[in-house]
Each structure stands twice: as structure tokens, then as C-alpha cells.
Amino acid sequence: MLKLYYGPRTIAVATLIALEEAGAEYEPVRLDMANLQQRTPEYLAINPKGRVPALVTDRGILTETPATLAYIAQTHPDAKLAPFDDPFAFAEVQSFCAYLCSTVHVAHAHKMRGTRWVKESDKAALKAMKANVPNTMSACFSMIEEEMFKGPWVMGSQFTICDPYLFAIASWLEADGVDVTPFPLVMEHRSRMHERDSVKRVMAMQNA
Ligand SMILES: N[C@@H](CCC(=O)N[C@@H](CS)C(=O)NCC(=O)O)C(=O)O
């Protein structure tokens, strides 16, 4: 059976929702990230990156959200979470997920995880990076709202793995200091995601 290591309100929410959408049999394992359980030797033995998600499969452990999402979609074809029969459409899915992973999530990480890029002692650089997060996240979401989002779901009429991924990151916007009023499509998408049973189950899991 699959096992997913996650932290509440982290990017692992995207993988949790995908597992629920797929109807997968899995065991969720919640980390106490407030107390840095992700940096303990026990967890580093599971994911040496010290991050979530980590998806334990019968063939090994997968990390990186685009990979966990594509794996879930491919191993649960009946859920139709990605267009594997259409190379161009699947490349578009990968393109969207890659943008979230390499650009949008990284922009967000400048708020709390600045020491990935500058020394802990460089308080001015850390402060400047944090202060710019509302601007960089707004720029990313302008790109999504105006150029990438097709509607009603990210890729158009078909719900795909892009939807939980966008939902997870869009849930951080207000706390990142972003004015969400210029993003009505993304906000409406976020509201519709909340109505799905998969999302309700994952939200209940996080608030437990
Ligand atoms: N590129 C990774 C990023 C994973 C990541 O940074 N997760 C954050 C939570 S949103 C984390 O585990 N941070 C813990 C830490 O930095 O100590 C992915 O897409 O899965």
C-alpha cells in the first residue's frame, strides 16, 4: 500500500488530494513540521531532502510533487487525472506543474526559507527576500490567471493533477500578502475545489 508523508497546509496537500481523487489505498503519515520532524534522522532516511511530500511505493520512495502527481495519475488510470493518450496535452500538464514547482513554489519559499539562498547571518537579505514575496507571487499568479488557466479547470473541461497542485499553492496567497482581487478565475477555482469530496476529506485530515 502507498504511504504519504505530509505536513498540514504544505505542498503535500496536492498529492493528498490526488490520492483521494484517484481512490487510492494509502496511509497518510503526518509530520510535526512545527517541531522540524522533517529534519530528524528518521525522516531524512526516508527523504534525504528533508521535505514533504514523500510517497512510499512498492518500488521505492518518490519525491517532488510533479512526480508524485504523475505517478498517482498513471497508476490509477480510471480516475483520468492526466491525458496520457495525448502527448501534447500531457506536455501541457507537465509544463503547468513544472511552472508551479520551479517558479511559483520557489517564490513562496523566499518568505520562510530564505536561508536556502543566503546565510542565516545576512538579516538584510532575508528581510528583503521576504518583503518581495507579495510582488513575486502576484506576478506568478498574473501569469496563471491571464495566460495559463483555461477554465473551468486548469486544463479546460477535464479535471487533472494540475488542479490540486494549483489549489494547494493558491491557498497560501493571502498569508503571502497577495491581493487576490486581480485573480477571479483562480479564486473561483479555489472555491470550487473546496466543494469536492476529496478536498473536504483532506481539509478534515489537516484540521484534525
Ligand atoms: N520541490 C518540492 C518542494 C517540497 C517542499 O519544499 N516542501 C516544503 C513544504 S511546502 C517542505 O517540506 N519544507 C520543509 C523544510 O524546508 O524544512 C516539491 O515540489 O515537492
XYZ file of N, CA, C and O and ligand atoms in Angstrom:
852
model
N 0.838 -1.204 0.000
C 0.000 0.000 0.000
C 0.876 1.259 0.000
O 1.933 1.260 0.615
N 0.398 2.300 -0.671
C 1.139 3.563 -0.683
C 1.113 4.190 0.710
O 0.180 3.995 1.486
N 2.158 5.000 0.968
C 2.203 5.750 2.221
C 2.639 7.178 1.857
O 3.593 7.343 1.079
N 1.927 8.173 2.378
C 2.308 9.549 2.052
C 2.698 10.317 3.315
O 1.875 10.481 4.224
N 3.927 10.786 3.339
C 4.379 11.682 4.413
C 3.989 13.105 4.014
O 4.320 13.555 2.912
N 3.301 13.784 4.938
C 2.816 15.133 4.615
C 2.871 16.031 5.844
O 3.028 15.565 6.974
N 2.756 17.325 5.583
C 2.572 18.297 6.649
C 1.341 19.113 6.316
O 1.082 19.374 5.125
N 0.564 19.508 7.326
C -0.636 20.295 7.065
C -0.304 21.600 6.335
O 0.700 22.244 6.632
N -1.151 21.951 5.387
C -1.046 23.206 4.625
C 0.252 23.339 3.823
O 0.643 24.428 3.437
N 0.943 22.258 3.607
C 2.134 22.286 2.755
C 1.753 21.869 1.339
O 0.601 21.529 1.053
N 2.764 21.816 0.479
C 2.515 21.399 -0.898
C 2.066 19.940 -0.971
O 1.481 19.511 -1.983
N 2.299 19.181 0.090
C 1.851 17.784 0.118
C 0.326 17.665 0.011
O -0.197 16.594 -0.335
N -0.381 18.764 0.274
C -1.844 18.774 0.116
C -2.223 18.385 -1.317
O -3.213 17.680 -1.553
N -1.447 18.820 -2.288
C -1.751 18.492 -3.693
C -1.730 16.976 -3.898
O -2.630 16.397 -4.528
N -0.729 16.318 -3.337
C -0.607 14.865 -3.502
C -1.703 14.145 -2.725
O -2.266 13.153 -3.206
N -2.027 14.653 -1.535
C -3.130 14.053 -0.761
C -4.437 14.106 -1.556
O -5.167 13.111 -1.636
N -4.720 15.265 -2.144
C -5.978 15.393 -2.908
C -5.955 14.459 -4.117
O -6.960 13.795 -4.427
N -4.811 14.374 -4.781
C -4.720 13.472 -5.943
C -4.962 12.025 -5.524
O -5.653 11.270 -6.227
N -4.426 11.618 -4.375
C -4.646 10.249 -3.883
C -6.140 10.014 -3.629
O -6.683 8.952 -3.962
N -6.784 11.024 -3.038
C -8.222 10.905 -2.764
C -9.016 10.860 -4.072
O -9.946 10.069 -4.224
N -8.652 11.718 -5.026
C -9.352 11.733 -6.324
C -9.186 10.396 -7.041
O -10.093 9.939 -7.738
N -8.014 9.791 -6.879
C -7.721 8.529 -7.558
C -8.404 7.344 -6.885
O -8.439 6.249 -7.445
N -8.891 7.572 -5.681
C -9.458 6.449 -4.924
C -8.375 5.475 -4.498
O -8.617 4.263 -4.374
N -7.178 6.007 -4.286
C -6.036 5.146 -3.954
C -6.137 4.629 -2.521
O -6.656 5.320 -1.641
N -5.591 3.451 -2.339
C -5.421 2.933 -0.966
C -4.095 3.470 -0.478
O -3.052 3.202 -1.097
N -4.097 4.241 0.601
C -2.834 4.793 1.086
C -2.930 5.086 2.575
O -4.021 5.248 3.128
N -1.743 5.186 3.169
C -1.683 5.552 4.587
C -1.066 6.947 4.680
O 0.074 7.146 4.262
N -1.812 7.929 5.201
C -1.218 9.255 5.389
C -0.403 9.298 6.683
O -0.859 8.804 7.713
N 0.790 9.852 6.615
C 1.636 9.975 7.817
C 1.960 11.459 7.994
O 2.648 12.067 7.177
N 1.403 12.016 9.088
C 1.546 13.451 9.317
C 2.823 13.748 10.087
O 3.081 13.139 11.128
N 3.612 14.687 9.570
C 4.828 15.091 10.281
C 4.543 16.316 11.126
O 3.750 17.181 10.730
N 5.219 16.414 12.243
C 5.121 17.598 13.098
C 6.173 18.597 12.608
O 7.278 18.677 13.131
N 5.794 19.342 11.563
C 6.783 20.216 10.927
C 7.083 21.446 11.777
O 8.156 22.033 11.656
N 6.138 21.826 12.654
C 6.406 22.960 13.554
C 7.600 22.641 14.436
O 8.368 23.522 14.824
N 7.764 21.360 14.742
C 8.913 20.935 15.559
C 9.996 20.268 14.710
O 10.807 19.486 15.216
N 9.974 20.577 13.411
C 11.035 20.161 12.478
C 11.248 18.649 12.403
O 12.387 18.184 12.247
N 10.156 17.918 12.478
C 10.296 16.454 12.338
C 10.892 16.078 10.988
O 11.508 15.017 10.846
N 10.716 16.977 9.990
C 11.258 16.676 8.657
C 12.784 16.684 8.606
O 13.380 16.254 7.634
N 13.407 17.202 9.699
C 14.887 17.251 9.718
C 15.482 16.178 10.626
O 16.684 16.169 10.870
N 14.636 15.296 11.161
C 15.154 14.250 12.058
C 15.838 13.150 11.236
O 15.488 12.937 10.064
N 16.804 12.442 11.835
C 17.474 11.354 11.109
C 16.483 10.318 10.586
O 16.658 9.789 9.484
N 15.422 10.067 11.357
C 14.437 9.049 10.938
C 13.766 9.476 9.627
O 13.612 8.676 8.714
N 13.375 10.759 9.534
C 12.715 11.188 8.296
C 13.735 11.380 7.165
O 13.439 11.066 6.009
N 14.919 11.842 7.496
C 15.942 12.018 6.444
C 16.314 10.671 5.813
O 16.738 10.630 4.657
N 16.085 9.605 6.552
C 16.323 8.272 5.962
C 15.253 7.952 4.918
O 15.486 7.172 3.992
N 14.091 8.588 5.052
C 13.001 8.390 4.080
C 13.166 9.370 2.925
O 13.132 8.994 1.753
N 13.343 10.657 3.255
C 13.577 11.677 2.231
C 14.781 12.525 2.642
O 14.655 13.437 3.465
N 15.942 12.264 2.065
C 17.154 12.992 2.437
C 17.052 14.495 2.176
O 17.857 15.266 2.683
N 16.038 14.920 1.388
C 15.852 16.359 1.140
C 15.222 17.048 2.355
O 15.216 18.285 2.423
N 14.645 16.269 3.268
C 14.023 16.866 4.450
C 12.773 17.662 4.121
O 12.452 18.653 4.780
N 12.061 17.241 3.090
C 10.849 17.966 2.682
C 9.681 16.992 2.519
O 9.869 15.782 2.441
N 8.495 17.571 2.422
C 7.313 16.792 2.053
C 6.785 17.341 0.726
O 6.996 18.515 0.439
N 6.133 16.514 -0.074
C 5.721 15.139 0.188
C 6.825 14.120 -0.079
O 7.774 14.388 -0.817
N 6.633 12.933 0.543
C 7.398 11.741 0.174
C 6.382 10.613 0.050
O 5.615 10.359 0.985
N 6.356 10.008 -1.113
C 5.375 8.964 -1.396
C 6.100 7.618 -1.450
O 6.944 7.393 -2.321
N 5.757 6.760 -0.508
C 6.388 5.443 -0.444
C 5.576 4.483 -1.316
O 4.375 4.302 -1.096
N 6.247 3.907 -2.309
C 5.586 2.947 -3.201
C 6.265 1.585 -3.029
O 7.306 1.487 -2.369
N 5.705 0.583 -3.676
C 6.326 -0.748 -3.554
C 7.646 -0.825 -4.319
O 8.379 -1.796 -4.183
N 7.960 0.194 -5.124
C 9.231 0.181 -5.862
C 10.243 1.176 -5.333
O 11.339 1.302 -5.882
N 9.876 1.951 -4.328
C 10.790 2.948 -3.776
C 10.043 4.211 -3.422
O 8.814 4.276 -3.542
N 10.800 5.209 -2.990
C 10.184 6.436 -2.477
C 10.297 7.538 -3.521
O 11.380 7.786 -4.077
N 9.158 8.184 -3.782
C 9.124 9.283 -4.756
C 9.002 10.608 -4.026
O 8.200 10.741 -3.092
N 9.780 11.589 -4.487
C 9.634 12.961 -4.001
C 9.480 13.870 -5.221
O 9.658 13.418 -6.348
N 9.151 15.134 -4.961
C 8.888 16.171 -5.967
C 7.448 16.026 -6.482
O 7.075 15.027 -7.108
N 6.672 17.047 -6.194
C 5.231 16.999 -6.446
C 4.856 16.665 -7.900
O 3.952 15.842 -8.110
N 5.518 17.218 -8.908
C 5.128 16.817 -10.268
C 5.266 15.308 -10.483
O 4.462 14.692 -11.197
N 6.272 14.706 -9.842
C 6.483 13.266 -9.999
C 5.445 12.457 -9.219
O 4.901 11.469 -9.732
N 5.142 12.877 -7.993
C 4.154 12.112 -7.215
C 2.782 12.194 -7.888
O 2.065 11.194 -7.977
N 2.457 13.382 -8.401
C 1.143 13.545 -9.049
C 1.046 12.703 -10.321
O 0.039 12.014 -10.550
N 2.075 12.746 -11.148
C 2.035 11.971 -12.405
C 1.990 10.474 -12.103
O 1.298 9.709 -12.784
N 2.701 10.062 -11.055
C 2.704 8.636 -10.685
C 1.296 8.202 -10.269
O 0.811 7.142 -10.696
N 0.652 9.003 -9.452
C -0.705 8.657 -8.999
C -1.651 8.585 -10.208
O -2.453 7.657 -10.332
N -1.532 9.568 -11.091
C -2.416 9.582 -12.270
C -2.180 8.344 -13.131
O -3.129 7.691 -13.586
N -0.916 7.990 -13.325
C -0.599 6.882 -14.218
C -0.965 5.523 -13.615
O -1.328 4.601 -14.337
N -0.866 5.424 -12.296
C -1.166 4.131 -11.666
C -2.653 3.972 -11.342
O -3.066 2.899 -10.894
N -3.421 5.027 -11.552
C -4.878 4.952 -11.318
C -5.588 5.506 -12.559
O -6.258 6.554 -12.494
N -5.444 4.833 -13.705
C -5.934 5.391 -14.973
C -7.442 5.645 -14.998
O -7.892 6.559 -15.699
N -8.197 4.871 -14.217
C -9.654 5.061 -14.256
C -10.069 6.449 -13.764
O -11.136 6.950 -14.126
N -9.229 7.046 -12.937
C -9.570 8.374 -12.403
C -9.354 9.472 -13.450
O -9.799 10.610 -13.245
N -8.647 9.156 -14.533
C -8.417 10.111 -15.636
C -7.880 11.464 -15.146
O -8.428 12.520 -15.461
N -6.802 11.398 -14.386
C -6.231 12.630 -13.819
C -5.182 13.271 -14.723
O -4.635 14.324 -14.383
N -4.887 12.631 -15.860
C -3.953 13.228 -16.835
C -4.213 12.601 -18.200
O -4.580 11.425 -18.286
N -4.006 13.381 -19.277
C -4.295 12.878 -20.624
C -3.106 12.113 -21.209
O -2.420 12.600 -22.112
N -2.882 10.892 -20.720
C -1.698 10.138 -21.149
C -1.774 9.681 -22.598
O -0.764 9.340 -23.191
N -2.979 9.691 -23.177
C -3.115 9.249 -24.570
C -2.852 10.378 -25.570
O -2.934 10.184 -26.772
N -2.523 11.570 -25.073
C -2.330 12.729 -25.955
C -1.015 13.406 -25.558
O -0.959 14.144 -24.573
N 0.070 13.149 -26.309
C 1.387 13.660 -25.907
C 1.418 15.178 -25.718
O 2.043 15.668 -24.775
N 0.744 15.921 -26.583
C 0.793 17.376 -26.430
C 0.035 17.814 -25.177
O 0.534 18.639 -24.384
N -1.144 17.249 -24.987
C -1.944 17.626 -23.807
C -1.199 17.251 -22.523
O -1.211 18.011 -21.545
N -0.532 16.090 -22.512
C 0.203 15.713 -21.303
C 1.414 16.634 -21.096
O 1.753 16.982 -19.957
N 2.037 17.057 -22.194
C 3.153 18.002 -22.066
C 2.659 19.330 -21.473
O 3.368 19.973 -20.693
N 1.449 19.728 -21.826
C 0.891 20.955 -21.235
C 0.689 20.797 -19.725
O 0.938 21.722 -18.950
N 0.225 19.615 -19.333
C 0.073 19.324 -17.891
C 1.435 19.420 -17.208
O 1.584 20.058 -16.151
N 2.434 18.809 -17.816
C 3.773 18.839 -17.219
C 4.325 20.261 -17.166
O 4.996 20.643 -16.203
N 4.037 21.021 -18.207
C 4.505 22.406 -18.256
C 3.910 23.213 -17.097
O 4.614 23.972 -16.409
N 2.618 23.027 -16.849
C 1.960 23.746 -15.760
C 2.551 23.328 -14.413
O 2.898 24.168 -13.575
N 2.686 22.008 -14.224
C 3.228 21.512 -12.946
C 4.675 21.984 -12.757
O 5.081 22.343 -11.637
N 5.433 22.002 -13.821
C 6.834 22.438 -13.726
C 6.905 23.918 -13.338
O 7.774 24.320 -12.547
N 5.996 24.720 -13.872
C 5.981 26.148 -13.514
C 5.680 26.323 -12.020
O 6.351 27.086 -11.315
N 4.701 25.571 -11.533
C 4.380 25.670 -10.101
C 5.574 25.241 -9.251
O 5.904 25.883 -8.248
N 6.231 24.161 -9.661
C 7.321 23.603 -8.855
C 8.573 24.482 -8.895
O 9.183 24.761 -7.862
N 8.939 24.921 -10.102
C 10.243 25.575 -10.259
C 10.198 27.074 -10.033
O 11.229 27.685 -9.734
N 9.011 27.674 -10.173
C 8.943 29.136 -10.099
C 8.016 29.612 -8.973
O 8.431 30.384 -8.111
N 6.768 29.129 -8.977
C 5.794 29.691 -8.028
C 6.107 29.241 -6.591
O 6.173 30.067 -5.674
N 6.323 27.930 -6.404
C 6.625 27.444 -5.052
C 7.937 28.053 -4.549
O 8.076 28.407 -3.369
N 8.884 28.215 -5.436
C 10.181 28.792 -5.052
C 10.011 30.267 -4.643
O 10.626 30.724 -3.670
N 9.143 30.982 -5.354
C 8.871 32.381 -4.973
C 8.299 32.427 -3.554
O 8.724 33.237 -2.719
N 7.343 31.536 -3.285
C 6.722 31.471 -1.949
C 7.768 31.146 -0.869
O 7.738 31.710 0.229
N 8.691 30.259 -1.188
C 9.679 29.806 -0.192
C 10.605 30.929 0.266
O 11.234 30.826 1.328
N 10.671 32.018 -0.504
C 11.519 33.139 -0.086
C 11.008 33.812 1.192
O 11.736 34.578 1.825
N 9.756 33.517 1.577
C 9.224 34.124 2.806
C 9.821 33.470 4.055
O 10.350 34.153 4.919
N 9.753 32.125 4.123
C 10.146 31.413 5.350
C 11.473 30.676 5.232
O 12.045 30.276 6.232
N 11.915 30.442 4.020
C 13.072 29.562 3.813
C 14.220 30.269 3.103
O 14.942 29.669 2.295
N 14.379 31.559 3.411
C 15.414 32.360 2.738
C 16.824 31.826 2.916
O 17.698 32.063 2.073
N 17.021 31.062 4.017
C 18.377 30.540 4.260
C 18.773 29.452 3.259
O 19.899 28.974 3.291
N 17.837 29.087 2.378
C 18.255 28.202 1.283
C 19.166 28.942 0.305
O 19.899 28.322 -0.447
N 19.074 30.289 0.319
C 19.800 31.070 -0.690
C 20.860 31.999 -0.109
O 21.829 32.317 -0.794
N 20.637 32.480 1.113
C 21.655 33.352 1.731
C 21.933 32.872 3.151
O 21.161 32.087 3.719
N 23.043 33.363 3.708
C 23.431 32.927 5.053
C 22.455 33.447 6.108
O 21.925 34.550 5.978
N 22.266 32.637 7.147
C 21.396 32.984 8.274
C 21.765 34.352 8.842
O 20.901 35.127 9.275
N 23.061 34.670 8.813
C 23.532 35.923 9.404
C 23.192 37.148 8.536
O 23.250 38.278 9.017
N 22.820 36.928 7.282
C 22.547 38.060 6.379
C 21.091 38.495 6.535
O 20.241 38.260 5.676
N 20.824 39.150 7.665
C 19.445 39.520 8.014
C 18.823 40.461 6.980
O 17.631 40.377 6.688
N 19.640 41.364 6.421
C 19.102 42.333 5.456
C 18.613 41.611 4.199
O 17.531 41.916 3.670
N 19.397 40.633 3.729
C 18.992 39.890 2.521
C 17.735 39.072 2.795
O 16.809 39.031 1.965
N 17.672 38.445 3.976
C 16.489 37.642 4.329
C 15.244 38.527 4.385
O 14.179 38.160 3.877
N 15.412 39.717 4.972
C 14.285 40.650 5.094
C 13.826 41.121 3.709
O 12.626 41.192 3.418
N 14.786 41.410 2.848
C 14.450 41.895 1.505
C 13.742 40.806 0.688
O 12.770 41.084 -0.029
N 14.197 39.578 0.821
C 13.551 38.479 0.077
C 12.115 38.295 0.528
O 11.198 38.144 -0.276
N 11.937 38.332 1.860
C 10.597 38.150 2.429
C 9.660 39.279 1.982
O 8.511 39.042 1.604
N 10.199 40.500 1.995
C 9.374 41.666 1.653
C 8.911 41.619 0.196
O 7.869 42.182 -0.149
N 9.660 40.935 -0.652
C 9.298 40.918 -2.079
C 8.338 39.792 -2.449
O 7.868 39.734 -3.590
N 8.026 38.903 -1.496
C 7.161 37.756 -1.812
C 5.786 38.183 -2.352
O 5.308 37.594 -3.338
N 5.125 39.201 -1.784
C 3.836 39.597 -2.375
C 3.966 39.973 -3.856
O 3.079 39.662 -4.656
N 5.068 40.598 -4.212
C 5.255 41.007 -5.617
C 5.522 39.811 -6.534
O 4.932 39.688 -7.608
N 6.420 38.932 -6.106
C 6.760 37.798 -6.976
C 5.579 36.828 -7.101
O 5.300 36.311 -8.181
N 4.868 36.605 -5.977
C 3.708 35.701 -6.052
C 2.591 36.328 -6.903
O 1.918 35.620 -7.665
N 2.405 37.648 -6.795
C 1.396 38.314 -7.645
C 1.764 38.172 -9.115
O 0.896 37.909 -9.957
N 3.041 38.325 -9.426
C 3.475 38.202 -10.825
C 3.215 36.785 -11.342
O 2.727 36.591 -12.464
N 3.508 35.799 -10.514
C 3.260 34.397 -10.910
C 1.768 34.162 -11.156
O 1.376 33.525 -12.136
N 0.941 34.674 -10.244
C -0.498 34.411 -10.394
C -1.124 35.245 -11.511
O -2.138 34.838 -12.089
N -0.523 36.366 -11.873
C -0.983 37.091 -13.070
C -0.739 36.223 -14.294
O -1.584 36.124 -15.195
N 0.428 35.603 -14.337
C 0.760 34.709 -15.460
C -0.244 33.557 -15.548
O -0.740 33.225 -16.629
N -0.563 32.970 -14.402
C -1.509 31.845 -14.391
C -2.898 32.317 -14.816
O -3.540 31.729 -15.685
N -3.356 33.408 -14.185
C -4.714 33.916 -14.451
C -4.878 34.331 -15.920
O -5.872 34.009 -16.557
N -3.884 35.034 -16.442
C -4.052 35.648 -17.770
C -3.600 34.760 -18.916
O -4.103 34.886 -20.036
N -2.655 33.863 -18.671
C -2.064 33.115 -19.789
C -2.226 31.600 -19.712
O -2.173 30.924 -20.739
N -2.373 31.043 -18.515
C -2.256 29.589 -18.411
C -3.557 28.872 -18.075
O -3.796 27.766 -18.541
N -4.372 29.504 -17.252
C -5.603 28.857 -16.767
C -6.641 28.838 -17.896
O -6.993 29.870 -18.441
N -7.156 27.636 -18.207
C -8.119 27.535 -19.311
C -9.561 27.656 -18.825
O -10.391 28.280 -19.471
N -9.885 27.002 -17.718
C -11.226 27.049 -17.164
C -12.157 26.029 -17.797
O -12.032 25.746 -18.985
N -13.108 25.481 -17.051
C -13.300 25.756 -15.630
C -12.187 25.144 -14.754
O -11.944 25.600 -13.662
N -11.530 24.089 -15.272
C -10.372 23.535 -14.583
C -9.115 24.070 -15.251
O -9.196 24.720 -16.303
N -7.980 23.819 -14.651
C -6.738 24.412 -15.174
C -6.565 24.095 -16.654
O -6.240 24.959 -17.474
N -6.796 22.832 -17.024
C -6.574 22.393 -18.399
C -7.839 22.424 -19.247
O -7.869 21.881 -20.351
N -8.894 23.028 -18.753
C -10.139 23.104 -19.523
C -11.226 22.276 -18.870
O -11.402 22.309 -17.649
N -11.933 21.495 -19.686
C -13.096 20.775 -19.146
C -12.698 19.574 -18.287
O -13.487 19.125 -17.460
N -11.481 19.045 -18.481
C -11.059 17.842 -17.746
C -10.306 18.212 -16.465
O -9.305 18.941 -16.525
N -10.767 17.708 -15.348
C -10.034 17.857 -14.071
C -8.753 17.031 -14.176
O -8.781 15.877 -14.599
N -7.618 17.632 -13.834
C -6.334 16.919 -13.913
C -5.530 17.141 -12.628
O -5.938 17.891 -11.740
N -4.336 16.545 -12.605
C -3.429 16.737 -11.466
C -3.019 18.198 -11.297
O -2.549 18.585 -10.230
N -3.194 19.019 -12.333
C -2.872 20.447 -12.196
C -3.782 21.121 -11.177
O -3.380 22.116 -10.547
N -5.007 20.609 -11.027
C -5.984 21.293 -10.177
C -5.644 21.234 -8.688
O -5.622 22.277 -8.033
N -5.358 20.047 -8.137
C -4.935 20.068 -6.727
C -3.629 20.821 -6.513
O -3.434 21.435 -5.455
N -2.750 20.791 -7.515
C -1.461 21.491 -7.360
C -1.706 23.005 -7.287
O -1.183 23.698 -6.399
N -2.534 23.519 -8.202
C -2.838 24.955 -8.150
C -3.549 25.293 -6.846
O -3.223 26.298 -6.187
N -4.499 24.458 -6.450
C -5.262 24.709 -5.223
C -4.339 24.837 -4.015
O -4.485 25.751 -3.193
N -3.391 23.915 -3.908
C -2.503 23.918 -2.732
C -1.732 25.236 -2.650
O -1.617 25.837 -1.569
N -1.227 25.703 -3.772
C -0.420 26.937 -3.743
C -1.316 28.175 -3.632
O -0.981 29.120 -2.903
N -2.470 28.158 -4.287
C -3.382 29.307 -4.198
C -3.879 29.503 -2.764
O -4.246 30.616 -2.375
N -3.867 28.435 -1.976
C -4.311 28.536 -0.578
C -3.349 29.358 0.275
O -3.677 29.725 1.395
N -2.169 29.626 -0.218
C -1.166 30.375 0.549
C -1.212 31.883 0.257
O -0.482 32.654 0.901
N -1.975 32.296 -0.746
C -1.821 33.671 -1.266
C -2.026 34.761 -0.225
O -1.211 35.679 -0.120
N -3.136 34.685 0.514
C -3.413 35.756 1.471
C -2.305 35.834 2.530
O -1.844 36.915 2.885
N -1.876 34.671 3.028
C -0.807 34.670 4.034
C 0.515 35.178 3.454
O 1.380 35.660 4.191
N 0.644 35.097 2.147
C 1.845 35.637 1.487
C 1.724 37.143 1.230
O 2.614 37.741 0.606
N 0.606 37.730 1.648
C 0.439 39.171 1.497
C -0.001 39.593 0.107
O 0.179 40.749 -0.304
N -0.612 38.657 -0.633
C -1.029 38.951 -2.011
C -2.475 39.452 -2.027
O -3.345 38.860 -1.374
N -2.722 40.518 -2.773
C -4.083 40.985 -3.026
C -4.666 40.061 -4.106
O -4.183 40.058 -5.246
N -5.697 39.274 -3.742
C -6.193 38.255 -4.681
C -7.260 38.793 -5.641
O -7.691 38.066 -6.541
N -7.665 40.050 -5.471
C -8.756 40.544 -6.331
C -8.426 40.519 -7.832
O -9.337 40.325 -8.632
N -7.172 40.648 -8.246
C -6.929 40.543 -9.707
C -6.970 39.106 -10.245
O -6.732 38.901 -11.427
N -7.303 38.131 -9.381
C -7.256 36.732 -9.823
C -8.610 36.034 -9.651
O -8.712 35.012 -8.955
N -9.669 36.557 -10.304
C -11.003 35.962 -10.096
C -11.110 34.522 -10.574
O -11.819 33.717 -9.958
N -10.414 34.146 -11.643
C -10.508 32.768 -12.147
C -9.887 31.800 -11.142
O -10.442 30.737 -10.843
N -8.733 32.176 -10.625
C -8.039 31.317 -9.652
C -8.857 31.226 -8.361
O -8.977 30.152 -7.758
N -9.455 32.320 -7.953
C -10.237 32.308 -6.705
C -11.509 31.481 -6.855
O -11.913 30.754 -5.947
N -12.123 31.588 -8.029
C -13.341 30.802 -8.268
C -12.972 29.311 -8.317
O -13.698 28.453 -7.805
N -11.832 29.014 -8.907
C -11.329 27.632 -8.948
C -11.107 27.128 -7.521
O -11.490 26.006 -7.170
N -10.503 27.955 -6.685
C -10.228 27.549 -5.305
C -11.529 27.234 -4.572
O -11.627 26.237 -3.861
N -12.560 28.074 -4.800
C -13.859 27.831 -4.152
C -14.464 26.522 -4.638
O -14.998 25.738 -3.841
N -14.376 26.280 -5.954
C -14.959 25.034 -6.491
C -14.191 23.815 -6.002
O -14.765 22.745 -5.825
N -12.899 23.954 -5.821
C -12.117 22.833 -5.277
C -12.626 22.471 -3.880
O -12.741 21.301 -3.533
N -12.944 23.495 -3.076
C -13.420 23.243 -1.706
C -14.703 22.424 -1.680
O -15.023 21.802 -0.673
N -15.458 22.454 -2.799
C -16.720 21.703 -2.842
C -16.515 20.224 -3.141
O -17.427 19.419 -2.985
N -15.331 19.842 -3.573
C -15.098 18.439 -3.940
C -14.905 17.584 -2.679
O -14.254 18.018 -1.715
N -15.434 16.367 -2.744
C -15.336 15.479 -1.575
C -13.878 15.204 -1.215
O -13.525 15.116 -0.041
N -13.042 15.051 -2.235
C -11.613 14.757 -1.991
C -10.992 15.873 -1.147
O -10.245 15.612 -0.196
N -11.308 17.097 -1.500
C -10.720 18.255 -0.806
C -11.297 18.348 0.607
O -10.565 18.613 1.568
N -12.587 18.085 0.737
C -13.199 18.110 2.091
C -12.508 17.098 2.998
O -12.226 17.380 4.157
N -12.228 15.915 2.445
C -11.578 14.879 3.266
C -10.169 15.316 3.675
O -9.747 15.137 4.818
N -9.458 15.915 2.733
C -8.076 16.338 3.029
C -8.075 17.508 4.019
O -7.245 17.565 4.937
N -9.027 18.425 3.880
C -9.110 19.552 4.824
C -9.408 19.030 6.228
O -8.817 19.486 7.206
N -10.306 18.050 6.323
C -10.661 17.479 7.637
C -9.434 16.815 8.259
O -9.189 16.928 9.469
N -8.645 16.164 7.418
C -7.433 15.481 7.884
C -6.441 16.498 8.467
O -5.804 16.284 9.483
N -6.361 17.647 7.825
C -5.396 18.659 8.267
C -5.827 19.354 9.534
O -5.002 19.755 10.344
N -7.145 19.522 9.674
C -7.651 20.253 10.836
C -7.824 19.344 12.056
O -8.164 19.814 13.132
N -7.621 18.036 11.835
C -7.842 17.090 12.939
C -6.805 17.287 14.041
O -5.688 17.692 13.793
N 10.080 20.718 -4.979
C 9.431 20.045 -3.866
C 9.307 21.052 -2.751
C 8.884 20.398 -1.447
C 8.937 21.412 -0.306
O 9.721 22.374 -0.308
N 8.068 21.202 0.704
C 8.067 22.061 1.859
C 6.645 22.220 2.382
S 5.618 23.224 1.329
C 8.879 21.437 2.956
O 8.813 20.241 3.150
N 9.643 22.260 3.695
C 10.331 21.808 4.869
C 11.632 22.471 5.085
O 12.104 23.234 4.234
O 12.186 22.222 6.158
C 8.092 19.505 -4.326
O 7.553 20.003 -5.297
O 7.587 18.537 -3.740
